[in-house]
mmCIF file of C-alpha atoms and ligand atoms in Angstrom:
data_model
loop_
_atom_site.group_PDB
_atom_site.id
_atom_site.type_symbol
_atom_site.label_atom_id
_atom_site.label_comp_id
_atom_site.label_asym_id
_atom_site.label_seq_id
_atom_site.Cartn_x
_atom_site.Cartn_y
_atom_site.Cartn_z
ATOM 1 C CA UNK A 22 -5.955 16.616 -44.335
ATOM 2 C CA UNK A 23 -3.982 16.227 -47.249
ATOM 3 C CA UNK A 24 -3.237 18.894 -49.338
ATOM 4 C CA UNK A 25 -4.413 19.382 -52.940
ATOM 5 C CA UNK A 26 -1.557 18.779 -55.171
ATOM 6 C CA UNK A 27 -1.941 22.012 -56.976
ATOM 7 C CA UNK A 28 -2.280 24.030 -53.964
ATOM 8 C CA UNK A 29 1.474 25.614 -53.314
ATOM 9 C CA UNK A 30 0.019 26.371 -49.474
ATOM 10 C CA UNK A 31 -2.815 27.069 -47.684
ATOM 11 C CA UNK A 32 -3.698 31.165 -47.045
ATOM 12 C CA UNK A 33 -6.713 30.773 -45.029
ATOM 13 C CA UNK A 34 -7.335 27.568 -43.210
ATOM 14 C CA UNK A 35 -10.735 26.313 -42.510
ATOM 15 C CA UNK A 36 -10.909 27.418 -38.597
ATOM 16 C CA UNK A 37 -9.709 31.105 -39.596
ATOM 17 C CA UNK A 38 -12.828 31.283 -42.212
ATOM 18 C CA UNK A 39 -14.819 30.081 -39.417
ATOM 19 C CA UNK A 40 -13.941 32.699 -36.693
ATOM 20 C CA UNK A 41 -13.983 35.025 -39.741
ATOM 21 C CA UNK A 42 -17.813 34.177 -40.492
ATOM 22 C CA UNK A 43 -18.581 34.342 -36.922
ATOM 23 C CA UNK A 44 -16.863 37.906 -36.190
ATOM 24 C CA UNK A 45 -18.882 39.418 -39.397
ATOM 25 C CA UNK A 46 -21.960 37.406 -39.152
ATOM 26 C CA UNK A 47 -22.178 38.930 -35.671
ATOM 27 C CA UNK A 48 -20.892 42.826 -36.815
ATOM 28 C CA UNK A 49 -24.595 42.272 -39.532
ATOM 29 C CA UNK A 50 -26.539 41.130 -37.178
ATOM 30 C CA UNK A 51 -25.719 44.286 -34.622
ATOM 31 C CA UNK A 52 -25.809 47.001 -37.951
ATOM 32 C CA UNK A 53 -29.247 45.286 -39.654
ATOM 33 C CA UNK A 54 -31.290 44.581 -36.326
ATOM 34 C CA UNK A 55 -34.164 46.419 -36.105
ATOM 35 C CA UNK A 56 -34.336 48.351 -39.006
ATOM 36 C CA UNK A 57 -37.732 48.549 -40.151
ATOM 37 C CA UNK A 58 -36.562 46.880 -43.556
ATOM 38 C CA UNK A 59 -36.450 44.013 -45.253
ATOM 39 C CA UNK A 60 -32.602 42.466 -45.396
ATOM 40 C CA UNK A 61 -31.513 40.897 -48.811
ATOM 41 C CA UNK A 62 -28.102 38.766 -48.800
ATOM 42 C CA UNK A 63 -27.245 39.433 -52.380
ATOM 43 C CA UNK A 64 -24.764 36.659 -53.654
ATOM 44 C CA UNK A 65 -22.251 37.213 -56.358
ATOM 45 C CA UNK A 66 -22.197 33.924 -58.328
ATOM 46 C CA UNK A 67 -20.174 31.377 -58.605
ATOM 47 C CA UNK A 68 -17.549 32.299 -56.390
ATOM 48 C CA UNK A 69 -19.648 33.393 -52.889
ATOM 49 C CA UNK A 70 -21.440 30.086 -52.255
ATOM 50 C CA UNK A 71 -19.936 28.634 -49.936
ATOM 51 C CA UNK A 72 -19.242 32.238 -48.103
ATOM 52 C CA UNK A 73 -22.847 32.953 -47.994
ATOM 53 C CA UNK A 74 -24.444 29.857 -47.296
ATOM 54 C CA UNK A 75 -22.091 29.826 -44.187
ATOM 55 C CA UNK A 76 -22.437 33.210 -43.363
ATOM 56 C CA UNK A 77 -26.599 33.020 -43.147
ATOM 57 C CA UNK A 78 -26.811 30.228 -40.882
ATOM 58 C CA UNK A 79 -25.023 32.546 -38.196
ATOM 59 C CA UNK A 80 -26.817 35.417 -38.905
ATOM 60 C CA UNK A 81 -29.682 35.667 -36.653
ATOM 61 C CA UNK A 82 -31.981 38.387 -38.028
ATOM 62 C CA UNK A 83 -34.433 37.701 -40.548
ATOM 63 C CA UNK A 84 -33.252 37.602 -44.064
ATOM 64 C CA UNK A 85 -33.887 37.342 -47.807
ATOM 65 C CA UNK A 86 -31.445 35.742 -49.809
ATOM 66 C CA UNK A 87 -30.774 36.466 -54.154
ATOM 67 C CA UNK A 88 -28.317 35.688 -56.627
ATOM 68 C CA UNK A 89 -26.597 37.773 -59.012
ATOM 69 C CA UNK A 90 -24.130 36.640 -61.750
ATOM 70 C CA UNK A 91 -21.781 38.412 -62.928
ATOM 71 C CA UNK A 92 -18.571 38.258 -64.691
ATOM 72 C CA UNK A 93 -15.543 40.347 -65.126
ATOM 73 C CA UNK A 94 -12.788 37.673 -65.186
ATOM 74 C CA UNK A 95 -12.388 36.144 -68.967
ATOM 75 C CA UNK A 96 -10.703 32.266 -68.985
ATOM 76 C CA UNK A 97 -7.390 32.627 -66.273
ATOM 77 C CA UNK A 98 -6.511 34.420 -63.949
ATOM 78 C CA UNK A 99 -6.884 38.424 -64.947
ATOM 79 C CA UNK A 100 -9.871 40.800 -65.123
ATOM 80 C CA UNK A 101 -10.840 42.037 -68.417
ATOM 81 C CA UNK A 102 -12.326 45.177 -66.421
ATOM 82 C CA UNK A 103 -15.789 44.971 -68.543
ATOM 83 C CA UNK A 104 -18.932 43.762 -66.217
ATOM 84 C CA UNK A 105 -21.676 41.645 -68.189
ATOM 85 C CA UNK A 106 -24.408 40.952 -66.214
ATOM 86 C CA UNK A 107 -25.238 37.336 -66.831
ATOM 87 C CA UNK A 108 -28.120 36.665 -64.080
ATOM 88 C CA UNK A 109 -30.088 39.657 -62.617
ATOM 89 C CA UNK A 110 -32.629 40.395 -60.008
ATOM 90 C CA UNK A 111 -36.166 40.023 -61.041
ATOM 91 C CA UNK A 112 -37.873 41.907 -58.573
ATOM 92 C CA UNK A 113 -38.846 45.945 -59.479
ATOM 93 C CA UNK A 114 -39.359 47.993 -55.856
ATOM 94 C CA UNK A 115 -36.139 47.797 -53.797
ATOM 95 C CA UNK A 116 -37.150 51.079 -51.575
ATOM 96 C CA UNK A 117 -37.852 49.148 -48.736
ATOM 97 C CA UNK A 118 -34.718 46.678 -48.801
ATOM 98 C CA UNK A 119 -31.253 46.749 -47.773
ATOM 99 C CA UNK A 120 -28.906 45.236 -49.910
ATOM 100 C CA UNK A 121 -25.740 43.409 -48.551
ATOM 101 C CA UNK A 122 -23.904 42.261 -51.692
ATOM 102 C CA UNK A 123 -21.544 39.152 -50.449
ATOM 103 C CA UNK A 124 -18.426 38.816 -52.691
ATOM 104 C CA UNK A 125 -15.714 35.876 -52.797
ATOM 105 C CA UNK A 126 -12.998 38.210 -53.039
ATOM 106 C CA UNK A 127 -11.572 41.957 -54.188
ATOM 107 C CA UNK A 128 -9.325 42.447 -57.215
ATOM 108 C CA UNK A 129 -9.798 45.455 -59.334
ATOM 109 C CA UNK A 130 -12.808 46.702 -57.201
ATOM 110 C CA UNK A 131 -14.651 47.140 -60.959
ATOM 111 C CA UNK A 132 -17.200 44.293 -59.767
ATOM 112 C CA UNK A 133 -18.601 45.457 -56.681
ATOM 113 C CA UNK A 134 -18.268 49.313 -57.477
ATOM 114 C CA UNK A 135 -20.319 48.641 -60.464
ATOM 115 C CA UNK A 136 -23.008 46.695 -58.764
ATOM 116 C CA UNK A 137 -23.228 48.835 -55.396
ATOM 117 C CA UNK A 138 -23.853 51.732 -58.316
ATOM 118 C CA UNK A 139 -26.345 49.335 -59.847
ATOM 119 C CA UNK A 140 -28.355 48.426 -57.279
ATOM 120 C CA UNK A 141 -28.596 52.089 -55.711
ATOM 121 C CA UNK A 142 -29.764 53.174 -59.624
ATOM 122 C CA UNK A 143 -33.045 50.119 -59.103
ATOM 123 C CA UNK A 144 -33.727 52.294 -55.699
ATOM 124 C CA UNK A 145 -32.557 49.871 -52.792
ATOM 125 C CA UNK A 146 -32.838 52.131 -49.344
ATOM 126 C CA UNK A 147 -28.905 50.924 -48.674
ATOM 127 C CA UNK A 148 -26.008 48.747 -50.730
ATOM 128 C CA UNK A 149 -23.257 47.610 -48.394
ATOM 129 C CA UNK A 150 -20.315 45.367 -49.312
ATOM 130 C CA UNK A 151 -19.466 42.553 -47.512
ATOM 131 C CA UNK A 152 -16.470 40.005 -48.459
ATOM 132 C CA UNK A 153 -14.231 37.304 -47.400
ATOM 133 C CA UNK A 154 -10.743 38.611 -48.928
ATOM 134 C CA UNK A 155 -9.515 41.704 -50.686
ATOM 135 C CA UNK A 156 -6.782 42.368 -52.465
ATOM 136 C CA UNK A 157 -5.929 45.754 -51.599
ATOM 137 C CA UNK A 158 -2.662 45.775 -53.700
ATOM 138 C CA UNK A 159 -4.489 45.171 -56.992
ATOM 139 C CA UNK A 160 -6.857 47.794 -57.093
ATOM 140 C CA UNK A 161 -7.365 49.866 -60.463
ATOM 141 C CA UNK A 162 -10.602 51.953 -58.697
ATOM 142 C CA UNK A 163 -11.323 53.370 -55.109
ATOM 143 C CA UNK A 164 -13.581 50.925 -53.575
ATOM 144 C CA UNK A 165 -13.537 49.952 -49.432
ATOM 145 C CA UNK A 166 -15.743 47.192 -48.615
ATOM 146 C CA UNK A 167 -17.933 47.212 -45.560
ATOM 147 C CA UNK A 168 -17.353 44.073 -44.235
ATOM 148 C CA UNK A 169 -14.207 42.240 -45.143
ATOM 149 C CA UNK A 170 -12.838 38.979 -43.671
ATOM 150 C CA UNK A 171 -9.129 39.301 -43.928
ATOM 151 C CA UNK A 172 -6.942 41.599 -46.520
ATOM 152 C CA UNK A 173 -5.086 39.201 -48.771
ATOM 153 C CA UNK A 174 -1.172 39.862 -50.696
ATOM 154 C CA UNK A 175 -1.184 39.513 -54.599
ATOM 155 C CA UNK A 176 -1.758 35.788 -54.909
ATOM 156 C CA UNK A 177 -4.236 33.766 -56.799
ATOM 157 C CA UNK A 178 -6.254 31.715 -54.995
ATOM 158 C CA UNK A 179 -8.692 29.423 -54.662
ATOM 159 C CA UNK A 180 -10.758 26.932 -52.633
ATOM 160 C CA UNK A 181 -13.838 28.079 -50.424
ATOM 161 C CA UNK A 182 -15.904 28.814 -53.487
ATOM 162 C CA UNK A 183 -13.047 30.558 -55.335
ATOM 163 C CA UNK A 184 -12.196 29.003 -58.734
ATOM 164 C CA UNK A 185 -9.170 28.494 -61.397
ATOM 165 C CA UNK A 186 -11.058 27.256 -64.657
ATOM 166 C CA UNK A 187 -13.733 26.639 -62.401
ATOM 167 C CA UNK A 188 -11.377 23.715 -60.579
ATOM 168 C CA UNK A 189 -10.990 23.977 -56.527
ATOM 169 C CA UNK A 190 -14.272 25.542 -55.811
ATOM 170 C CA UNK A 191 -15.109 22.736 -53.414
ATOM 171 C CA UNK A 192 -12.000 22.963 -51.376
ATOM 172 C CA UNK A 193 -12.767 23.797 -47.591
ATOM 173 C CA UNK A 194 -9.800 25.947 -47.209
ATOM 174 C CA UNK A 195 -8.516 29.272 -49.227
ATOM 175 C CA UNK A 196 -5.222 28.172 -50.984
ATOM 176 C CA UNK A 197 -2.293 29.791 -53.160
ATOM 177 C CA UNK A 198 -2.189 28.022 -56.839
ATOM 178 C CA UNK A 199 0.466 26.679 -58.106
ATOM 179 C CA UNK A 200 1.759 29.433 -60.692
ATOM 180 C CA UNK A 201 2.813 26.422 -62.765
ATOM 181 C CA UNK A 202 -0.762 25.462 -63.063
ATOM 182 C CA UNK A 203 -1.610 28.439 -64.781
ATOM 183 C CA UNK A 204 1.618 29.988 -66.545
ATOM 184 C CA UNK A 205 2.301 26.604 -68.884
HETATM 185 P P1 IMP B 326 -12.728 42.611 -59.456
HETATM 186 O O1 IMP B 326 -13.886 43.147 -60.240
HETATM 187 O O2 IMP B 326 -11.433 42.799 -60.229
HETATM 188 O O3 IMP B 326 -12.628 43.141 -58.060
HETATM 189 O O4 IMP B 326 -12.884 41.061 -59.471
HETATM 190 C C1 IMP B 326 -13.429 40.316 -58.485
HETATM 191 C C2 IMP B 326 -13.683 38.919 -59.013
HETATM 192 O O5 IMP B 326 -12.512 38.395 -59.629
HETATM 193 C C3 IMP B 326 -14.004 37.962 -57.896
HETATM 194 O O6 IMP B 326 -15.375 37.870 -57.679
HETATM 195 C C4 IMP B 326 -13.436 36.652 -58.407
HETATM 196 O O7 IMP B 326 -14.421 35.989 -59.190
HETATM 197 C C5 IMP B 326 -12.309 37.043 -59.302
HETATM 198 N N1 IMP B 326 -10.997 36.896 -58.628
HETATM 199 C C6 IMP B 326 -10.161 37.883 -58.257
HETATM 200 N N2 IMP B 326 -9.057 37.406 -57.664
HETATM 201 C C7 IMP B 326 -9.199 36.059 -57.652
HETATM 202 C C8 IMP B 326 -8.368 34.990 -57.140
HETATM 203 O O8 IMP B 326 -7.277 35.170 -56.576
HETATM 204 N N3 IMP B 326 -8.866 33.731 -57.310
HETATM 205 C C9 IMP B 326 -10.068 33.475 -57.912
HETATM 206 N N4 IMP B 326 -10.866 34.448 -58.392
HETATM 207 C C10 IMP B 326 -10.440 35.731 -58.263
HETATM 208 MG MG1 MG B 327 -16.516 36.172 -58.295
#
């Protein structure tokens, strides 16, 4: 496979992602079994598309699946630490759901802390966290996911879903950018 020219080098390549969604599809499926509720996959817009459309087809329990949008990133490539909720739910009586929020990635932790607050506020019975990278380094408030895929160093990346100018979402690997690409 050749290598976008743009991409500096590749983080996570497309056979870690895929043990990756197989180890965490597997931990949901062994914490959501048998619950008695019903089990939303919540995904965060753009950037958790591909995550969570690969991450359903190996769960094996029933679930719902929603979309949320969100945005706390301006144009570039830092957070501007203000949420706007651009696409909400629609439905009104949460009580008997629990909510797994999939995210592309961890920065700040402003997103998900915000939403897992959210959600609880429209009465879900449970809000976990569950995402493919996190950037434990860049972290402005305490937030721990539930489920994470891999802890990442302080890069910007993209591919997988993740975006720069909404460019590389459709790459099937996670890759470093080319600083030069965004610091002209
Ligand atoms: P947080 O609220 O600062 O944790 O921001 C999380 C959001 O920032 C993610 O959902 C991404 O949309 C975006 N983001 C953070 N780091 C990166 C990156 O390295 N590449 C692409 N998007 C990123
Ligand atoms: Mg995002």
């Amino acid at each position: 496979m050749t290598l976008n020219k743009d991409v500096e080098s590749i983080l996570v390549s497309e056979e870690e992602i895929e043990s990756i969604v197989k180890r965490i599809s597997a931990e949901i499926d062994r914490d959501y079994k048998d619950t008695g509720k019903k089990f939303l996959l919540l995904c965060i817009l753009k950037g958790s598309v591909v995550f969570m459309g690969e991450l359903m087809k190996h769960i094996t329990i029933p679930v719902e699946i929603d979309f949320m949008k969100v945005s706390s990133y301006g144009a570039g490539t830092q957070t501007s630490g203000r949420i706007n909720i651009m696409l909400d739910l629609h439905r009104s009586d949460f009580s008997d759901t629990d909510i797994l929020i999939i995210e592309d990635i961890i920065d700040s932790g402003r997103t998900l802390s915000y939403l897992v607050d959210y959600l609880k506020l429209k009465g879900a019975h449970s809000v976990k966290t569950c995402t493919l990278l996190d950037k434990p380094d860049r972290r402005e408030v305490d937030f721990t996911p539930d489920y994470c895929g891999r802890t990442i160093p302080d890069e910007f990346v993209v591919g997988y879903g993740l975006d720069y100018d909404e460019k590389y979402r459709a790459l099937p690997y996670v890759g470093i950018l080319k600083r030069s690409v965004y610091s002209k």
